[in-house]
Coordinates of C-alpha atoms in Angstrom, one line a residue:
M1 CA 42.9 -12.1 19.8
I2 CA 41.3 -14.9 18.4
R3 CA 38.9 -12.5 17.3
K4 CA 41.1 -9.9 15.7
I5 CA 42.5 -13.5 13.1
Y6 CA 39.0 -14.7 13.2
F7 CA 38.0 -11.3 11.8
L8 CA 41.1 -10.8 9.6
F9 CA 40.7 -13.8 7.5
I10 CA 36.8 -13.1 6.6
N11 CA 37.6 -10.1 6.0
L12 CA 40.3 -11.5 3.6
L13 CA 38.6 -14.2 1.9
L14 CA 35.5 -11.0 1.0
F15 CA 37.8 -8.8 -0.6
T16 CA 40.3 -11.4 -2.7
G17 CA 35.5 -12.3 -3.8
I18 CA 36.5 -15.9 -2.1
I19 CA 33.2 -15.6 -0.8
P20 CA 30.5 -12.7 -1.9
A21 CA 29.5 -10.4 0.7
Q22 CA 26.4 -11.0 -0.5
Q23 CA 25.9 -13.8 0.6
L24 CA 26.5 -13.5 4.4
N25 CA 24.3 -10.5 4.4
N26 CA 21.1 -12.4 2.8
K27 CA 20.4 -15.1 4.6
N28 CA 17.5 -15.8 3.7
N29 CA 17.7 -15.8 0.2
L30 CA 14.8 -13.3 -1.0
K31 CA 12.8 -13.8 -3.8
F32 CA 11.0 -10.8 -6.0
K33 CA 8.6 -11.2 -9.1
N34 CA 8.1 -8.5 -11.5
I35 CA 3.6 -7.2 -11.3
S36 CA 4.2 -5.8 -14.4
L37 CA 1.0 -4.9 -16.7
Q38 CA 1.4 -7.4 -18.7
D39 CA -0.5 -9.6 -15.1
G40 CA -3.3 -7.0 -15.6
L41 CA -2.0 -3.9 -13.0
S42 CA -3.9 -0.7 -14.2
Q43 CA -0.8 0.5 -13.4
S44 CA 3.5 0.9 -13.0
S45 CA 3.5 3.7 -10.4
V46 CA 2.3 2.3 -8.0
L47 CA 1.6 4.3 -4.8
C48 CA 0.4 2.4 -2.3
V49 CA 0.4 -1.2 -0.9
L50 CA -1.6 -3.3 1.7
Q51 CA -2.2 -6.8 1.7
D52 CA -4.9 -7.3 3.7
K53 CA -6.4 -9.7 6.8
N54 CA -7.4 -12.1 4.2
G55 CA -4.2 -12.6 2.1
F56 CA -5.0 -10.0 -1.3
I57 CA -2.3 -7.5 -1.6
W58 CA -4.5 -3.5 -2.4
F59 CA -2.3 -2.4 -4.9
G60 CA -3.0 1.8 -5.0
T61 CA -1.5 4.4 -9.4
R62 CA -2.6 7.3 -9.9
D63 CA -5.0 5.2 -12.7
G64 CA -7.5 2.8 -9.9
L65 CA -7.0 -0.1 -6.5
N66 CA -5.9 -2.7 -8.1
K67 CA -6.4 -5.9 -5.9
Y68 CA -4.7 -9.3 -6.0
D69 CA -5.7 -12.8 -5.5
G70 CA -1.8 -13.7 -6.0
N71 CA -2.8 -14.7 -10.2
S72 CA -5.4 -12.1 -11.0
F73 CA -6.1 -8.2 -10.7
K74 CA -9.8 -6.5 -10.1
I75 CA -9.7 -3.3 -10.7
Y76 CA -11.6 0.2 -9.4
R77 CA -11.9 3.4 -10.6
Y78 CA -13.9 6.1 -10.4
N79 CA -17.4 6.2 -12.3
S80 CA -19.1 9.2 -12.3
I81 CA -22.6 7.7 -12.6
D82 CA -22.6 5.4 -10.1
S83 CA -22.3 7.4 -6.5
T84 CA -20.6 3.8 -4.4
S85 CA -17.8 3.5 -7.0
I86 CA -14.2 4.5 -5.5
S87 CA -14.1 9.1 -5.1
N88 CA -10.8 9.4 -7.5
S89 CA -9.2 6.6 -9.6
Y90 CA -5.5 8.4 -8.5
I91 CA -4.7 6.2 -4.8
K92 CA -2.7 8.0 -2.5
A93 CA -2.9 6.1 0.5
L94 CA -4.3 2.2 2.5
H95 CA -5.0 1.3 5.9
E96 CA -7.5 -1.9 7.6
D97 CA -8.2 -1.1 10.7
K98 CA -8.4 -3.4 13.7
D99 CA -11.7 -4.7 12.6
G100 CA -10.9 -5.3 8.5
N101 CA -12.4 -2.1 6.7
L102 CA -10.5 -1.8 4.6
W103 CA -9.9 2.3 3.9
I104 CA -8.5 4.4 0.9
G105 CA -7.5 7.8 0.8
T106 CA -7.6 9.2 -2.8
T107 CA -7.0 12.8 -4.2
H108 CA -10.5 13.8 -3.6
G109 CA -11.5 12.2 -0.3
L110 CA -11.0 8.9 2.1
N111 CA -13.9 5.6 1.4
K112 CA -14.5 2.8 2.8
F113 CA -14.8 -1.1 1.1
N114 CA -18.0 -2.0 1.0
R115 CA -16.4 -6.2 0.6
K116 CA -19.7 -7.9 0.6
E117 CA -21.8 -5.3 -2.0
D118 CA -18.4 -4.9 -3.6
N119 CA -18.7 -0.7 -3.9
F120 CA -17.5 2.2 -2.0
E121 CA -19.2 4.6 0.8
R122 CA -17.2 7.4 0.5
Y123 CA -17.0 10.1 3.4
I124 CA -16.7 13.8 4.0
F125 CA -15.0 16.1 6.8
K126 CA -18.1 17.9 8.7
D127 CA -15.2 20.5 9.2
T128 CA -14.2 21.6 5.7
A129 CA -16.8 23.3 2.9
N130 CA -14.8 21.8 0.7
S131 CA -14.5 17.8 2.2
Y132 CA -14.6 16.3 -1.1
Q133 CA -11.7 17.8 -2.2
D134 CA -9.3 17.2 0.0
E135 CA -6.4 14.9 -0.7
I136 CA -6.0 12.7 1.7
W137 CA -2.1 11.6 2.0
D138 CA -2.0 8.9 4.5
I139 CA -4.4 6.9 7.5
E140 CA -3.5 5.5 10.4
N141 CA -4.2 4.6 13.5
D142 CA -4.5 6.6 16.7
G143 CA -4.2 3.4 18.6
A144 CA -8.0 2.8 20.1
S145 CA -10.3 2.7 16.9
H146 CA -9.6 5.8 16.1
L147 CA -8.4 6.9 12.4
I148 CA -6.4 9.8 11.6
I149 CA -6.5 10.3 8.5
A150 CA -3.4 13.1 7.2
T151 CA -5.0 15.9 4.3
N152 CA -3.5 19.3 2.1
N153 CA -6.2 20.9 5.2
G154 CA -4.9 18.9 7.4
L155 CA -5.4 15.9 9.8
H156 CA -8.8 15.2 11.2

């Protein structure tokens, strides 16, 4: 009986606006920061986000891979005369494996970021004739040390 009275009392307060419902539901009072082109983001449509083990936040956009340290951005884009650049600037998937390797899926294939050299290694799927054209949709682990790559040509 006491529970019913308490429940009715809380509902009455909520419906009359004395206690805002948001205040009861949001115990952590989450705060959001808008990061935009003015802050250095390469493009406003962010397609994927990952925070790596070192604390960097990586944003995949249609205009490059953005590495954010909390203050500024470093942007990685495809460069046709640099074979160590990312395979395409349209970034669709990000994944960090258990060894701390950063894997990047683009509209033109799979890449692994070389942290020491600050460049990329491009990967080709042996069972696909046109693997450079494989559009990567997602990258996951299988629970062991294998990556599962979702592409427009199936799973690899």
